Amino acid sequence: MNSGKVLLGVLAGVAAGAVVGILFAPEKGSRTRKQIVNKGEDYADGLKGKFDDFVDSLNKKYLSAMNDVEGMVSKGKSKYETAKNEVDTIVAQGKSKYDGAKNEIA
């Protein structure tokens, strides 16, 4: 099971327990509603913090992946240039041999 889902389930359970506990507490309704609102704000702030951490984590993973891709592209370009230079050298050598053989025949 995903740890994020477990954490979300635990937070939901804690929130539900807190709300039920406050509702059954022997206090005035206005005070109870104020406590519910305060707890809701606390949980919303906590959830916002978790969401921000999650977004930061995704951003770091994205940047890491982009760096990996850029490295692979750079290696690919380097290998392409090396292969191209080798082919150019072989073609030049072949042309030189061809021209030499052609001059010997003529």
PDB file of C-alpha atoms in Angstrom, residues 14-76:
ATOM      1  CA  VAL A  14      -7.686  11.625  13.417  1.00  0.00           C
ATOM      2  CA  ALA A  15      -9.817  14.430  11.998  1.00  0.00           C
ATOM      3  CA  ALA A  16     -13.006  12.391  12.266  1.00  0.00           C
ATOM      4  CA  GLY A  17     -12.142  11.388  15.849  1.00  0.00           C
ATOM      5  CA  ALA A  18     -11.456  14.978  16.837  1.00  0.00           C
ATOM      6  CA  VAL A  19     -14.748  16.192  15.350  1.00  0.00           C
ATOM      7  CA  VAL A  20     -16.744  13.429  17.069  1.00  0.00           C
ATOM      8  CA  GLY A  21     -14.968  14.134  20.358  1.00  0.00           C
ATOM      9  CA  ILE A  22     -15.753  17.831  20.146  1.00  0.00           C
ATOM     10  CA  LEU A  23     -19.373  17.229  19.179  1.00  0.00           C
ATOM     11  CA  PHE A  24     -19.961  15.017  22.206  1.00  0.00           C
ATOM     12  CA  ALA A  25     -18.152  17.343  24.623  1.00  0.00           C
ATOM     13  CA  PRO A  26     -20.421  19.067  27.166  1.00  0.00           C
ATOM     14  CA  GLU A  27     -19.939  22.648  25.987  1.00  0.00           C
ATOM     15  CA  LYS A  28     -22.021  25.378  24.385  1.00  0.00           C
ATOM     16  CA  GLY A  29     -22.741  24.995  20.685  1.00  0.00           C
ATOM     17  CA  SER A  30     -21.003  28.230  19.712  1.00  0.00           C
ATOM     18  CA  ARG A  31     -17.823  27.176  21.513  1.00  0.00           C
ATOM     19  CA  THR A  32     -18.007  23.714  19.938  1.00  0.00           C
ATOM     20  CA  ARG A  33     -18.419  25.204  16.465  1.00  0.00           C
ATOM     21  CA  LYS A  34     -15.458  27.504  17.088  1.00  0.00           C
ATOM     22  CA  GLN A  35     -13.350  24.524  18.166  1.00  0.00           C
ATOM     23  CA  ILE A  36     -14.381  22.610  15.037  1.00  0.00           C
ATOM     24  CA  VAL A  37     -13.397  25.567  12.864  1.00  0.00           C
ATOM     25  CA  ASN A  38     -10.058  25.918  14.670  1.00  0.00           C
ATOM     26  CA  LYS A  39      -9.295  22.216  14.316  1.00  0.00           C
ATOM     27  CA  GLY A  40     -10.320  22.364  10.660  1.00  0.00           C
ATOM     28  CA  GLU A  41      -7.923  25.241  10.090  1.00  0.00           C
ATOM     29  CA  ASP A  42      -5.152  23.325  11.862  1.00  0.00           C
ATOM     30  CA  TYR A  43      -5.739  20.269   9.679  1.00  0.00           C
ATOM     31  CA  ALA A  44      -5.958  22.431   6.553  1.00  0.00           C
ATOM     32  CA  ASP A  45      -2.609  24.025   7.428  1.00  0.00           C
ATOM     33  CA  GLY A  46      -1.092  20.592   8.006  1.00  0.00           C
ATOM     34  CA  LEU A  47      -2.493  19.312   4.739  1.00  0.00           C
ATOM     35  CA  LYS A  48      -1.164  22.379   2.922  1.00  0.00           C
ATOM     36  CA  GLY A  49       2.276  21.699   4.375  1.00  0.00           C
ATOM     37  CA  LYS A  50       2.139  18.075   3.240  1.00  0.00           C
ATOM     38  CA  PHE A  51       0.985  19.166  -0.217  1.00  0.00           C
ATOM     39  CA  ASP A  52       3.825  21.688  -0.450  1.00  0.00           C
ATOM     40  CA  ASP A  53       6.308  18.970   0.545  1.00  0.00           C
ATOM     41  CA  PHE A  54       4.803  16.673  -2.092  1.00  0.00           C
ATOM     42  CA  VAL A  55       5.091  19.364  -4.789  1.00  0.00           C
ATOM     43  CA  ASP A  56       8.697  20.061  -3.782  1.00  0.00           C
ATOM     44  CA  SER A  57       9.466  16.347  -3.989  1.00  0.00           C
ATOM     45  CA  LEU A  58       7.928  16.133  -7.463  1.00  0.00           C
ATOM     46  CA  ASN A  59       9.860  19.204  -8.555  1.00  0.00           C
ATOM     47  CA  LYS A  60      13.156  17.687  -7.365  1.00  0.00           C
ATOM     48  CA  LYS A  61      12.399  14.425  -9.158  1.00  0.00           C
ATOM     49  CA  TYR A  62      11.506  16.323 -12.343  1.00  0.00           C
ATOM     50  CA  LEU A  63      14.730  18.339 -12.228  1.00  0.00           C
ATOM     51  CA  SER A  64      16.741  15.180 -11.577  1.00  0.00           C
ATOM     52  CA  ALA A  65      15.093  13.443 -14.539  1.00  0.00           C
ATOM     53  CA  MET A  66      15.748  16.464 -16.755  1.00  0.00           C
ATOM     54  CA  ASN A  67      19.420  16.465 -15.743  1.00  0.00           C
ATOM     55  CA  ASP A  68      19.634  12.750 -16.530  1.00  0.00           C
ATOM     56  CA  VAL A  69      18.042  13.308 -19.946  1.00  0.00           C
ATOM     57  CA  GLU A  70      20.359  16.225 -20.697  1.00  0.00           C
ATOM     58  CA  GLY A  71      23.340  14.035 -19.761  1.00  0.00           C
ATOM     59  CA  MET A  72      22.136  11.259 -22.057  1.00  0.00           C
ATOM     60  CA  VAL A  73      21.582  13.714 -24.911  1.00  0.00           C
ATOM     61  CA  SER A  74      25.055  15.146 -24.396  1.00  0.00           C
ATOM     62  CA  LYS A  75      26.597  11.658 -24.441  1.00  0.00           C
ATOM     63  CA  GLY A  76      24.585  10.817 -27.554  1.00  0.00           C
TER      64      GLY A  76
END
